[in-house]
Tab-separated table of N, CA and C in Angstrom:
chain	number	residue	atom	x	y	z
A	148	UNK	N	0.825	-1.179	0.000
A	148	UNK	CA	0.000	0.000	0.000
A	148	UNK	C	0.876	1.252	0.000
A	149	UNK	N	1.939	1.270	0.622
A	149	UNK	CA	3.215	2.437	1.136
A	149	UNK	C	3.263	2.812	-0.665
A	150	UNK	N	3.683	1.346	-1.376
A	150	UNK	CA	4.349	2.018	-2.739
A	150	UNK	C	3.555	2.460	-3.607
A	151	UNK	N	2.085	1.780	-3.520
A	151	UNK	CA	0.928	2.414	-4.387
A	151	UNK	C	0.894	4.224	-4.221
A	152	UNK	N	0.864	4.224	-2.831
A	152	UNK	CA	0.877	5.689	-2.670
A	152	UNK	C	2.044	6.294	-2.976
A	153	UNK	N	3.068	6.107	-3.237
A	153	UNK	CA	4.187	6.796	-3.258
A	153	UNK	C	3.824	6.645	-5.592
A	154	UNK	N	4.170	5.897	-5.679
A	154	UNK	CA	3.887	5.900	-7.087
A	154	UNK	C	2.409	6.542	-7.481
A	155	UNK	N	1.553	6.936	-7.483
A	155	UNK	CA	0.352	7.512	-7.439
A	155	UNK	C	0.969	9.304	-7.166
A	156	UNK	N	1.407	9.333	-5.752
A	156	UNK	CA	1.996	10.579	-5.863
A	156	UNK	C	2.701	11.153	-6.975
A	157	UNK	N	4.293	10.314	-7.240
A	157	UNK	CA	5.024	10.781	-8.012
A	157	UNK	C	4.335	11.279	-9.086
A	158	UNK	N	3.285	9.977	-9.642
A	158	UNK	CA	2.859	10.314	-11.081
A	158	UNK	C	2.053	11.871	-11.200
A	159	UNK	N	1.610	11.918	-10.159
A	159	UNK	CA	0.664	13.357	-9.697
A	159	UNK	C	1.975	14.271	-10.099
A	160	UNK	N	2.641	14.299	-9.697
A	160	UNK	CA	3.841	15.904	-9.113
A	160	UNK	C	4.501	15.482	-11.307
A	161	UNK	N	4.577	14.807	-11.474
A	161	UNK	CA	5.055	14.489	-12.772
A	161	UNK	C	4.127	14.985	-13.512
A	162	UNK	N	3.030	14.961	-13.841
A	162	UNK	CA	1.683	15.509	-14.442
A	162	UNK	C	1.857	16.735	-14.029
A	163	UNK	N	1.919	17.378	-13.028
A	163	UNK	CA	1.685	18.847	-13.165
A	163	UNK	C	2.942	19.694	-13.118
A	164	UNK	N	3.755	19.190	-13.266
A	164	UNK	CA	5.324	19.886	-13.334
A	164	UNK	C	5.499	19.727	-14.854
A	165	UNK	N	5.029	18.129	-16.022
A	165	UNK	CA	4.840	18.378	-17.200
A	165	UNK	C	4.250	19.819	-17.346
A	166	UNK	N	3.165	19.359	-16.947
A	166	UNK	CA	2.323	20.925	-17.364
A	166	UNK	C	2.872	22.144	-17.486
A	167	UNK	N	3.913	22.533	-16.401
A	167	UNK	CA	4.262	23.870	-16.613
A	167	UNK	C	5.594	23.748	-17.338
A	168	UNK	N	6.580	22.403	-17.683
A	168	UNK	CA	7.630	22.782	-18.081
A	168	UNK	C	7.691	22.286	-19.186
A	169	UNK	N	6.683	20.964	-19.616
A	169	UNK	CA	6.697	20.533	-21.249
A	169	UNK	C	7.273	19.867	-21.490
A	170	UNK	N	7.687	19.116	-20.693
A	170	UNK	CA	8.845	17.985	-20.677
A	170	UNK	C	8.567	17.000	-22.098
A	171	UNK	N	6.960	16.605	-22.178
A	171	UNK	CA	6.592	15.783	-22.874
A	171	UNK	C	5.299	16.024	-23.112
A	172	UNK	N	4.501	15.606	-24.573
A	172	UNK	CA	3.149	15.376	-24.589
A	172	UNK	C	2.575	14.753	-24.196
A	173	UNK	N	1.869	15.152	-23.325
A	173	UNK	CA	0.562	14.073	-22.743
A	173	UNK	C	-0.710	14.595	-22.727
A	174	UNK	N	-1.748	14.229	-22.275
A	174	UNK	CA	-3.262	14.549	-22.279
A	174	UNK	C	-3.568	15.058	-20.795
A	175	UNK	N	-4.226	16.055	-20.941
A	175	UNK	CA	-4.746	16.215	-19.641
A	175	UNK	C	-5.669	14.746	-18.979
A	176	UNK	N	-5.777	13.630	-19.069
A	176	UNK	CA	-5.676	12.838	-19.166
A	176	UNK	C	-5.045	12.077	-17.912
A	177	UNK	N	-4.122	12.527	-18.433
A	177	UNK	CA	-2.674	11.822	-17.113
A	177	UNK	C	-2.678	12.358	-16.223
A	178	UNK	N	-3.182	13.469	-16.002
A	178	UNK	CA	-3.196	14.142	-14.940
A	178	UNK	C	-4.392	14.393	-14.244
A	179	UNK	N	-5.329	14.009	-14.695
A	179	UNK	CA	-6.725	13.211	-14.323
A	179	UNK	C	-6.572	12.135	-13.802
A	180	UNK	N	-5.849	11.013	-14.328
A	180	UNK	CA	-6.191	9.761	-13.441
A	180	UNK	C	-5.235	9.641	-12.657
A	181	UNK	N	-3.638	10.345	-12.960
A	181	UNK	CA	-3.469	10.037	-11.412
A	181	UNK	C	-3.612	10.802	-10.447
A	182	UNK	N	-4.425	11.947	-10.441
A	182	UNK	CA	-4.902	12.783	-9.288
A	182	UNK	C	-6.503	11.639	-8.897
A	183	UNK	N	-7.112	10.967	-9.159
A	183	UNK	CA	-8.255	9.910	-9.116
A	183	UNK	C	-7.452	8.984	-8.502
A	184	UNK	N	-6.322	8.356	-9.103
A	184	UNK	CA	-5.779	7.089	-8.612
A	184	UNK	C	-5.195	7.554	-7.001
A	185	UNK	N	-4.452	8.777	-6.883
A	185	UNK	CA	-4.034	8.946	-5.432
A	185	UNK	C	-5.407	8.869	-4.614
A	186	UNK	N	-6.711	9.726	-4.837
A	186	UNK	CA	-7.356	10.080	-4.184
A	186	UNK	C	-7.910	8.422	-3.742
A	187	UNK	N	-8.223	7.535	-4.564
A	187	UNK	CA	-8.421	6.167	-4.246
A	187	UNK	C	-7.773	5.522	-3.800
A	188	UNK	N	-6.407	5.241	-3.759
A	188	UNK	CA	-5.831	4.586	-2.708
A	188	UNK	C	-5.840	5.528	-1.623
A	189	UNK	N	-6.015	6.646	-1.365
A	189	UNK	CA	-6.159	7.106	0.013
A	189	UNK	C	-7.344	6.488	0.426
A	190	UNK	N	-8.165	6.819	-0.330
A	190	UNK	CA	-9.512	6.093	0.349
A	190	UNK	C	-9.635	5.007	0.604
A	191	UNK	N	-9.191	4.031	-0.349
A	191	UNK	CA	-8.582	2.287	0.190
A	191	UNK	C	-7.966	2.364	1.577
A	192	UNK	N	-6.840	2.902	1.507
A	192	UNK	CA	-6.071	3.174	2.703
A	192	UNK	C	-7.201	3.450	4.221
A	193	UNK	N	-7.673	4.488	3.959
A	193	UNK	CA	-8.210	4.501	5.157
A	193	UNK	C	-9.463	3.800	5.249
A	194	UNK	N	-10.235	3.093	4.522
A	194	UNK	CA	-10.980	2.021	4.858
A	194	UNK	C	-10.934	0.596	5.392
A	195	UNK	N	-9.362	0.224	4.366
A	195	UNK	CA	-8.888	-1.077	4.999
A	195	UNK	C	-7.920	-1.746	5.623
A	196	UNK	N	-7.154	-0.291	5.901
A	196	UNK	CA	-5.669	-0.584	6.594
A	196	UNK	C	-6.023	0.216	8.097
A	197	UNK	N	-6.657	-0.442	8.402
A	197	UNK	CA	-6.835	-0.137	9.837
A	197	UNK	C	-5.827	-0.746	11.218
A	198	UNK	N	-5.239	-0.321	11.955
A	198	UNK	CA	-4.482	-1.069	13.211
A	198	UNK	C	-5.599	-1.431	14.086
A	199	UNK	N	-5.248	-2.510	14.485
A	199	UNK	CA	-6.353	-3.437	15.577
A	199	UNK	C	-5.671	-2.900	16.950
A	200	UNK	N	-4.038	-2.258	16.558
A	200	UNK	CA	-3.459	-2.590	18.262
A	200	UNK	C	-2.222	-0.617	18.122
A	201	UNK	N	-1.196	-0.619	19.024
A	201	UNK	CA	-0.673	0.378	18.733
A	201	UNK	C	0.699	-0.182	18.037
A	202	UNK	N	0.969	-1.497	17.701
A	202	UNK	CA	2.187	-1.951	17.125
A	202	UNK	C	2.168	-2.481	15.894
A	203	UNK	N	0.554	-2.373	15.506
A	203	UNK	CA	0.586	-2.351	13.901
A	203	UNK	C	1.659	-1.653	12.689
A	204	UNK	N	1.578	-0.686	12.961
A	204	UNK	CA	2.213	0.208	12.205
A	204	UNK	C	3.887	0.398	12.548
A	205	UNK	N	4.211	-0.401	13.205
A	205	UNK	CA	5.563	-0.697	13.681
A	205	UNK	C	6.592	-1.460	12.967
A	206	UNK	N	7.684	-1.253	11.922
A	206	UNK	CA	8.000	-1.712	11.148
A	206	UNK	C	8.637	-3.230	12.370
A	207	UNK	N	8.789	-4.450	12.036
A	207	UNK	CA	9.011	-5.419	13.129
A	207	UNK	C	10.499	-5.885	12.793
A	208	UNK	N	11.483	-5.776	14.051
A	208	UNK	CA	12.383	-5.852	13.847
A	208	UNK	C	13.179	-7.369	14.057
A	209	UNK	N	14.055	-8.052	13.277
A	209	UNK	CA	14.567	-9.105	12.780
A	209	UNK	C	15.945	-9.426	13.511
């Protein structure tokens, strides 16, 4: 879920930094779905990644 969101982001900040610098052609398009795709895995995120305890979210050490 960490990398969905992190890739979802990037593609966001990539879409609108195209926009102002032109790096490449694309469709407004791309910058539609991944501003949709972040907003949905957030919403995934906070529907189904819930902690049951306070050590959920605790990376577990080896």
């Amino acid at each position: 879920m960490k990398w969905l969101l992190w890739i979802t982001w990037i593609a966001l900040a990539v879409a609108v930094m195209n926009e102002n610098l032109g790096w490449f052609a694309a469709s407004h398009w791309f910058k539609y779905s991944a501003a949709i795709g972040l907003v949905a895995v957030h919403i995934y995120n906070l529907k189904f990644c819930r902690c049951q305890d306070d050590e959920c979210c605790v990376p577990a050490t080896t």
